[in-house]
mmCIF file of C-alpha atoms in Angstrom:
data_model
loop_
_atom_site.group_PDB
_atom_site.id
_atom_site.type_symbol
_atom_site.label_atom_id
_atom_site.label_comp_id
_atom_site.label_asym_id
_atom_site.label_seq_id
_atom_site.Cartn_x
_atom_site.Cartn_y
_atom_site.Cartn_z
ATOM 1 C CA MET A 220 -23.656 -12.518 -8.106
ATOM 2 C CA LEU A 221 -20.720 -10.158 -7.567
ATOM 3 C CA ILE A 222 -18.714 -9.304 -10.697
ATOM 4 C CA VAL A 223 -15.475 -7.649 -10.618
ATOM 5 C CA ALA A 224 -14.298 -6.385 -13.949
ATOM 6 C CA PRO A 225 -12.485 -3.507 -15.600
ATOM 7 C CA SER A 226 -14.703 -0.403 -16.119
ATOM 8 C CA ASN A 227 -14.686 3.140 -17.305
ATOM 9 C CA PRO A 228 -14.551 5.549 -14.262
ATOM 10 C CA LEU A 229 -16.345 8.136 -16.572
ATOM 11 C CA ASP A 230 -19.337 6.103 -16.881
ATOM 12 C CA PRO A 231 -22.298 7.350 -14.828
ATOM 13 C CA ALA A 232 -22.554 4.650 -12.099
ATOM 14 C CA PRO A 233 -18.750 4.403 -11.274
ATOM 15 C CA ARG A 234 -18.375 8.208 -11.560
ATOM 16 C CA ALA A 235 -21.254 8.525 -8.946
ATOM 17 C CA LEU A 236 -19.600 6.125 -6.585
ATOM 18 C CA LEU A 237 -16.161 7.986 -6.957
ATOM 19 C CA GLU A 238 -17.933 11.301 -6.242
ATOM 20 C CA GLN A 239 -19.140 9.912 -2.949
ATOM 21 C CA SER A 240 -15.608 8.850 -2.161
ATOM 22 C CA HIS A 241 -14.269 12.200 -3.011
ATOM 23 C CA ALA A 242 -16.813 13.952 -0.925
ATOM 24 C CA LEU A 243 -16.035 11.765 2.015
ATOM 25 C CA MET A 244 -12.293 12.435 1.642
ATOM 26 C CA GLN A 245 -12.900 16.299 1.369
ATOM 27 C CA GLN A 246 -14.998 16.063 4.484
ATOM 28 C CA LEU A 247 -12.383 14.165 6.538
ATOM 29 C CA PHE A 248 -9.086 15.650 5.280
ATOM 30 C CA GLU A 249 -7.779 19.139 4.373
ATOM 31 C CA PRO A 250 -7.335 19.759 0.653
ATOM 32 C CA GLU A 251 -3.577 19.355 0.716
ATOM 33 C CA ASP A 252 -4.032 15.954 2.433
ATOM 34 C CA ASN A 253 -6.214 14.535 -0.346
ATOM 35 C CA PHE A 254 -4.506 12.370 -2.780
ATOM 36 C CA PHE A 255 -7.256 10.824 -4.870
ATOM 37 C CA LEU A 256 -7.025 10.708 -8.589
ATOM 38 C CA GLY A 257 -9.500 12.780 -10.670
ATOM 39 C CA PHE A 258 -11.734 11.191 -13.234
ATOM 40 C CA GLU A 259 -9.340 11.887 -16.107
ATOM 41 C CA ALA A 260 -6.269 10.666 -14.254
ATOM 42 C CA LEU A 261 -8.208 7.282 -13.571
ATOM 43 C CA SER A 262 -8.909 7.027 -17.430
ATOM 44 C CA ALA A 263 -5.176 7.133 -18.277
ATOM 45 C CA PRO A 264 -3.593 4.179 -20.107
ATOM 46 C CA GLU A 265 -1.373 3.158 -17.145
ATOM 47 C CA VAL A 266 -4.404 2.901 -14.751
ATOM 48 C CA TYR A 267 -6.299 -0.328 -14.369
ATOM 49 C CA PHE A 268 -9.708 0.729 -13.040
ATOM 50 C CA ILE A 269 -12.175 -1.786 -11.923
ATOM 51 C CA THR A 270 -15.650 -2.011 -10.298
ATOM 52 C CA ALA A 271 -17.555 -4.598 -8.332
ATOM 53 C CA ARG A 272 -21.198 -4.785 -9.283
ATOM 54 C CA ASP A 273 -24.223 -6.797 -8.455
ATOM 55 C CA GLY A 274 -26.350 -6.815 -11.636
ATOM 56 C CA SER A 275 -26.184 -3.154 -12.752
ATOM 57 C CA THR A 276 -25.494 -1.737 -9.415
ATOM 58 C CA VAL A 277 -21.914 -0.832 -8.790
ATOM 59 C CA LEU A 278 -20.883 -1.495 -5.301
ATOM 60 C CA ALA A 279 -17.135 -0.592 -5.195
ATOM 61 C CA THR A 280 -14.310 0.823 -7.159
ATOM 62 C CA GLY A 281 -10.527 0.287 -7.175
ATOM 63 C CA ALA A 282 -7.760 1.247 -9.323
ATOM 64 C CA LEU A 283 -3.994 0.100 -9.894
ATOM 65 C CA VAL A 284 -1.301 2.226 -11.181
ATOM 66 C CA GLN A 285 1.976 0.770 -12.393
ATOM 67 C CA MET A 286 4.804 2.890 -11.027
ATOM 68 C CA ASP A 287 8.678 2.550 -11.267
ATOM 69 C CA GLY A 288 9.441 -0.563 -9.155
ATOM 70 C CA TYR A 289 5.989 -1.251 -7.719
ATOM 71 C CA CYS A 290 2.170 -0.959 -8.251
ATOM 72 C CA GLU A 291 0.056 1.360 -6.311
ATOM 73 C CA ILE A 292 -3.715 0.852 -5.241
ATOM 74 C CA LYS A 293 -5.852 3.940 -5.658
ATOM 75 C CA SER A 294 -9.607 4.897 -5.469
ATOM 76 C CA MET A 295 -10.627 1.905 -3.305
ATOM 77 C CA PHE A 296 -14.208 2.775 -2.222
ATOM 78 C CA THR A 297 -17.223 0.684 -1.263
ATOM 79 C CA ALA A 298 -20.784 1.896 -1.079
ATOM 80 C CA ALA A 299 -22.084 1.982 2.500
ATOM 81 C CA ALA A 300 -24.797 -0.549 1.621
ATOM 82 C CA ALA A 301 -22.230 -3.012 0.381
ATOM 83 C CA ARG A 302 -19.748 -2.841 3.368
ATOM 84 C CA GLY A 303 -19.251 -5.947 5.332
ATOM 85 C CA ARG A 304 -20.062 -8.199 2.457
ATOM 86 C CA GLY A 305 -16.687 -9.077 1.102
ATOM 87 C CA VAL A 306 -16.948 -6.637 -1.808
ATOM 88 C CA ALA A 307 -13.892 -4.572 -0.912
ATOM 89 C CA ALA A 308 -11.859 -7.837 -0.562
ATOM 90 C CA ALA A 309 -12.886 -9.099 -3.952
ATOM 91 C CA VAL A 310 -11.812 -5.851 -5.528
ATOM 92 C CA LEU A 311 -8.427 -5.862 -3.596
ATOM 93 C CA ARG A 312 -7.857 -9.506 -4.761
ATOM 94 C CA ALA A 313 -8.482 -8.493 -8.303
ATOM 95 C CA LEU A 314 -6.074 -5.608 -8.226
ATOM 96 C CA GLU A 315 -3.493 -7.884 -6.507
ATOM 97 C CA ASP A 316 -3.923 -10.251 -9.268
ATOM 98 C CA HIS A 317 -3.390 -7.651 -11.899
ATOM 99 C CA ALA A 318 -0.370 -6.346 -10.265
ATOM 100 C CA ARG A 319 1.087 -9.901 -10.292
ATOM 101 C CA SER A 320 0.245 -10.197 -13.981
ATOM 102 C CA LEU A 321 2.261 -7.009 -14.510
ATOM 103 C CA GLY A 322 5.222 -8.769 -12.785
ATOM 104 C CA ALA A 323 5.118 -6.441 -9.791
ATOM 105 C CA SER A 324 6.651 -7.637 -6.544
ATOM 106 C CA ILE A 325 5.461 -4.771 -4.290
ATOM 107 C CA LEU A 326 1.989 -3.331 -3.819
ATOM 108 C CA ARG A 327 1.738 -0.081 -2.032
ATOM 109 C CA LEU A 328 -1.036 2.299 -1.013
ATOM 110 C CA GLU A 329 -1.751 5.467 0.786
ATOM 111 C CA THR A 330 -4.753 5.764 3.078
ATOM 112 C CA GLY A 331 -5.848 8.076 5.941
ATOM 113 C CA GLU A 332 -5.314 7.416 9.623
ATOM 114 C CA ALA A 333 -9.117 8.199 10.115
ATOM 115 C CA LEU A 334 -10.187 5.342 7.805
ATOM 116 C CA ASP A 335 -10.016 2.560 10.453
ATOM 117 C CA SER A 336 -12.038 0.031 8.574
ATOM 118 C CA ALA A 337 -9.872 0.447 5.341
ATOM 119 C CA ILE A 338 -6.714 0.011 7.423
ATOM 120 C CA ARG A 339 -8.132 -3.244 9.005
ATOM 121 C CA LEU A 340 -9.050 -4.384 5.443
ATOM 122 C CA TYR A 341 -5.395 -3.856 4.161
ATOM 123 C CA GLU A 342 -3.926 -5.562 7.295
ATOM 124 C CA ARG A 343 -6.161 -8.531 6.890
ATOM 125 C CA HIS A 344 -4.877 -8.927 3.466
ATOM 126 C CA GLY A 345 -1.188 -8.897 4.432
ATOM 127 C CA PHE A 346 -0.307 -5.112 4.046
ATOM 128 C CA ILE A 347 1.976 -3.632 6.615
ATOM 129 C CA ARG A 348 2.776 -0.022 7.380
ATOM 130 C CA CYS A 349 5.727 1.344 5.694
ATOM 131 C CA GLU A 350 7.594 4.627 5.087
ATOM 132 C CA ARG A 351 6.263 7.375 2.838
ATOM 133 C CA PHE A 352 6.898 6.629 -0.776
ATOM 134 C CA GLY A 353 6.525 8.239 -4.257
ATOM 135 C CA ASP A 354 5.877 11.915 -4.321
ATOM 136 C CA TYR A 355 3.500 12.117 -1.316
ATOM 137 C CA ALA A 356 4.045 15.314 0.713
ATOM 138 C CA PRO A 357 4.710 14.730 4.361
ATOM 139 C CA ASN A 358 1.685 15.083 6.511
ATOM 140 C CA ALA A 359 0.013 13.985 9.745
ATOM 141 C CA VAL A 360 -2.838 12.005 8.361
ATOM 142 C CA SER A 361 -1.532 9.546 5.885
ATOM 143 C CA VAL A 362 -0.789 5.876 6.450
ATOM 144 C CA TYR A 363 1.492 4.169 4.024
ATOM 145 C CA MET A 364 1.171 0.411 3.489
ATOM 146 C CA GLN A 365 2.812 -2.103 1.343
ATOM 147 C CA LYS A 366 2.699 -5.935 0.578
ATOM 148 C CA THR A 367 5.176 -8.237 -0.916
ATOM 149 C CA LEU A 368 3.600 -10.176 -3.732
#
């Protein structure tokens, strides 16, 4: 049974999955084009960090950061073995629900042009491309998306 719940990104299983995510991002993108949050940043009070697990196996991670006027999704990552099983969709729904509980009316995210499956997931869930937001530096690889809640 899939359980999506708040977690500690510093715990071994979530940390290991985040390390896989960071390694992939470093492989795909130049250092200046990587915008993932570090482990300590994911532990900050304004960050809502969750995992999806089956038993004790962590299958996916996701985080939500409350910003001025919107919430931003960060650190969405699903283990290769769990892809195509609805795990990422469950994490995304949980993050959306939390954003609504905070009173947010807009949900935003930044992803990479090379991450086709991530872009398709977000589009299936009502996200559309938008202009660059926040303090992201202009670059040729980022895709910015948002959804009205």
